[in-house]
Coordinates of C-alpha atoms in Angstrom, one line a residue:
X356 CA 0.1 14.9 31.5
X357 CA 2.5 12.0 30.7
X358 CA 1.7 10.4 26.8
X359 CA -0.8 7.4 27.1
X360 CA 1.1 4.1 27.0
X361 CA 0.9 2.0 23.8
X362 CA -1.4 -0.5 24.5
X363 CA -0.2 -4.4 24.1
X364 CA -2.7 -4.7 21.2
X365 CA -1.5 -2.1 19.1
X366 CA 2.2 -3.1 19.7
X367 CA 1.6 -6.6 18.1
X368 CA -0.1 -4.7 15.2
X369 CA 2.7 -2.5 14.5
X370 CA 5.1 -5.6 15.0
X371 CA 3.1 -7.5 12.5
X372 CA 2.9 -4.7 10.0
X373 CA 7.2 -4.6 10.5
X374 CA 8.1 -8.3 10.7
X375 CA 5.5 -9.6 7.9
X376 CA 7.2 -7.2 5.6
X377 CA 10.6 -7.9 6.2
X378 CA 10.0 -12.2 6.5
X379 CA 6.8 -12.5 4.9
X380 CA 3.4 -14.1 7.0
X381 CA 4.5 -18.0 6.6
X382 CA 8.0 -17.1 8.1
X383 CA 6.7 -15.0 10.8
X384 CA 6.1 -16.5 14.2
X385 CA 3.7 -15.6 17.0
X386 CA 7.2 -15.6 18.9
X387 CA 8.6 -13.1 16.7
X388 CA 5.6 -10.9 17.1
X389 CA 5.9 -11.3 20.7
X390 CA 9.5 -10.4 21.0
X391 CA 9.1 -7.6 18.5
X392 CA 6.1 -6.0 20.5
X393 CA 7.9 -6.7 24.2
X394 CA 4.9 -8.3 25.3
X395 CA 4.1 -12.0 26.3
X396 CA 2.3 -14.9 24.5
X397 CA -0.6 -14.4 27.1
X398 CA -0.8 -10.7 26.2
X399 CA -0.9 -11.8 22.3
X400 CA -3.7 -14.7 23.0
X401 CA -5.5 -11.9 25.0
X402 CA -5.9 -10.2 21.8
X403 CA -5.7 -12.8 19.0
X404 CA -7.2 -16.0 18.7
X405 CA -4.4 -17.0 16.0
X406 CA -1.7 -15.9 13.6
X407 CA -4.3 -15.6 11.1
X408 CA -6.5 -13.4 13.2
X409 CA -3.7 -11.0 13.5
X410 CA -3.1 -11.1 9.7
X411 CA -6.6 -10.0 9.1
X412 CA -6.4 -7.2 11.9
X413 CA -3.3 -6.2 10.8
X414 CA -4.7 -5.8 6.9
X415 CA -7.2 -3.3 9.0
X416 CA -4.4 -1.4 10.8
X417 CA -2.6 -1.1 7.8
X418 CA -5.9 0.5 6.1
X419 CA -6.2 2.9 8.8
X420 CA -2.7 4.3 9.2
X421 CA -2.1 4.6 5.9
X422 CA -5.4 6.2 5.1
X423 CA -4.3 9.1 7.1
X424 CA -0.9 9.0 5.5
X425 CA -2.6 9.8 2.1
X426 CA -5.4 12.0 3.1
X427 CA -3.1 14.7 4.5
X428 CA -0.5 14.2 1.5
X429 CA 0.7 17.1 -0.8
X430 CA -0.6 15.6 -3.7
X431 CA -4.1 16.6 -3.3
X432 CA -3.3 20.3 -3.7
X433 CA -3.2 20.9 -7.3
X434 CA -6.3 22.6 -8.7
X435 CA -6.2 20.1 -11.6
X436 CA -7.4 16.1 -11.5
X437 CA -5.0 15.3 -13.8
X438 CA -1.7 16.9 -11.9
X439 CA -3.3 15.4 -8.8
X440 CA -3.3 11.7 -10.4
X441 CA 0.5 12.5 -11.6
X442 CA 1.3 14.1 -8.0
X443 CA -0.2 11.0 -6.5
X444 CA 2.1 8.8 -8.3
X445 CA 5.2 10.9 -7.6
X446 CA 4.2 10.7 -4.0
X447 CA 4.4 7.0 -4.1
X448 CA 8.1 7.6 -5.7
X449 CA 8.9 9.7 -3.0
X450 CA 8.0 6.7 -0.3
X451 CA 10.4 4.4 -1.7
X452 CA 12.8 5.1 1.2
X453 CA 14.7 3.1 3.5
X454 CA 15.4 -0.7 3.0
X455 CA 12.9 -2.7 1.1
X456 CA 10.8 -3.8 4.0
X457 CA 10.2 -0.1 5.0
X458 CA 8.4 1.0 1.9
X459 CA 6.7 -2.4 0.6
X460 CA 3.0 -2.9 1.2
X461 CA 1.8 -5.1 3.9
X462 CA -1.2 -6.2 2.4
X463 CA 0.5 -7.0 -1.1
X464 CA 3.1 -9.3 0.8
X465 CA 0.5 -11.2 2.9
X466 CA -1.8 -11.5 0.0
X467 CA 0.7 -13.2 -2.1
X468 CA 0.8 -16.0 0.3
X469 CA -2.4 -16.8 1.6
X470 CA -4.8 -16.1 -1.2
X471 CA -5.5 -19.8 -1.0
X472 CA -4.9 -20.8 2.2
X473 CA -6.6 -17.9 4.3
X474 CA -9.4 -16.6 2.7
X475 CA -10.3 -14.1 5.6
X476 CA -6.8 -12.5 5.2
X477 CA -7.3 -12.3 1.2
X478 CA -10.2 -10.6 2.0
X479 CA -8.6 -8.3 4.2
X480 CA -5.8 -7.6 1.8
X481 CA -8.5 -6.9 -1.0
X482 CA -10.6 -4.6 0.6
X483 CA -7.4 -2.5 1.8
X484 CA -5.9 -2.2 -1.7
X485 CA -9.6 -2.0 -3.5
X486 CA -10.5 0.9 -1.2
X487 CA -7.0 2.8 -1.5
X488 CA -7.6 2.7 -5.2
X489 CA -10.9 3.8 -4.9
X490 CA -10.0 6.9 -3.5
X491 CA -8.7 7.6 -7.1
X492 CA -11.6 7.3 -8.8
X493 CA -13.1 10.7 -8.4
X494 CA -9.6 12.7 -9.6
X495 CA -9.4 10.0 -12.4
X496 CA -13.3 10.2 -13.5
X497 CA -13.1 14.2 -13.6
X498 CA -9.7 14.1 -15.6
X499 CA -11.1 11.7 -18.2
X500 CA -14.1 13.9 -18.3
X501 CA -11.9 17.0 -19.2
X502 CA -9.5 15.5 -21.6
X503 CA -12.4 13.3 -23.4
X504 CA -10.5 9.8 -22.4
X505 CA -12.8 7.0 -23.4
X506 CA -12.3 3.3 -23.9
X507 CA -11.8 2.4 -20.1
X508 CA -13.6 3.3 -16.5
X509 CA -11.9 5.4 -13.7
X510 CA -12.4 2.6 -11.7
X511 CA -10.2 0.2 -13.8
X512 CA -7.9 2.6 -14.1
X513 CA -7.4 3.6 -10.4
X514 CA -6.8 -0.6 -10.1
X515 CA -4.2 -0.8 -12.6
X516 CA -2.1 2.0 -10.9
X517 CA -2.2 -0.4 -7.9
X518 CA -1.4 -3.5 -9.8
X519 CA 1.6 -1.6 -11.3
X520 CA 2.2 -0.4 -7.6
X521 CA 2.6 -4.1 -6.1
X522 CA 4.8 -5.4 -9.2
X523 CA 6.9 -2.5 -8.6
X524 CA 7.3 -4.0 -5.0
X525 CA 8.0 -7.7 -6.0
X526 CA 10.7 -6.3 -8.5
X527 CA 12.2 -4.5 -5.7
X528 CA 12.1 -7.4 -3.6
X529 CA 13.7 -9.5 -6.1
X530 CA 16.4 -7.0 -6.9
X531 CA 16.8 -5.7 -3.4
X532 CA 16.6 -2.1 -3.9
X533 CA 14.4 0.7 -4.9
X534 CA 15.4 1.7 -8.2
X535 CA 13.4 -0.8 -10.4
X536 CA 10.4 0.5 -8.5
X537 CA 11.2 3.8 -9.2
X538 CA 11.4 3.1 -12.9
X539 CA 8.2 1.1 -13.0
X540 CA 6.7 3.9 -11.4
X541 CA 8.0 6.4 -14.1
X542 CA 6.8 4.2 -17.1
X543 CA 2.9 4.3 -15.4
X544 CA 3.4 8.0 -15.3
X545 CA 4.1 8.1 -19.2
X546 CA 1.8 5.8 -19.9
X547 CA -1.2 7.7 -18.1
X548 CA 0.4 10.9 -19.7
X549 CA 0.1 9.2 -22.9
X550 CA -3.4 8.0 -22.2
X551 CA -4.6 11.5 -21.5
X552 CA -2.7 13.2 -24.4
X553 CA -0.3 15.1 -22.2
X554 CA 3.4 15.8 -23.2
X555 CA 5.9 13.5 -21.6
X556 CA 8.7 15.3 -19.9
X557 CA 12.3 14.6 -21.5
X558 CA 14.2 12.0 -19.7
X559 CA 11.4 9.9 -18.6
X560 CA 11.5 6.2 -19.8
X561 CA 10.8 5.0 -23.0

């Protein structure tokens, strides 16, 4: 049986994912999305009433597709919850491949531009970023309990990891390369090791 053709709506969402990460939300036009998706403007407005609506739906599409990636990632394998947390951050470093738009975050890009002008996009981006952070909470809490870490909460530390990652993406955009983002993640790993009173491997940034 031949594979089912990708429908126009999904093509447009994939185009939004790629074009917005490369150009930003404001600079992306409906024409850009239609051209990249290979569909007509009529098809666009059949599925979406406005660019803002596709922004909201693109955030949800990003959440759905990246959730599958992270759910099946190898960082879940270690038996120790602390090692799973470190493996997660190492996995985020491994994702820093290709050109800057290939590894930066769609929702992080959109919310920086639209947090005041498009509340619906802001809320969708917030839900996506926070929702992903919350997938780390159980491992962080188990690691905190095992290591006797107090003075913070698992939820707060999970959100801090995402704040650092989003900041790393901004630095990568400013510099035009992934190196600074990898260094930033290394600093986060070092901080977490110190917080949990775990040895810091030689060669990690000071």
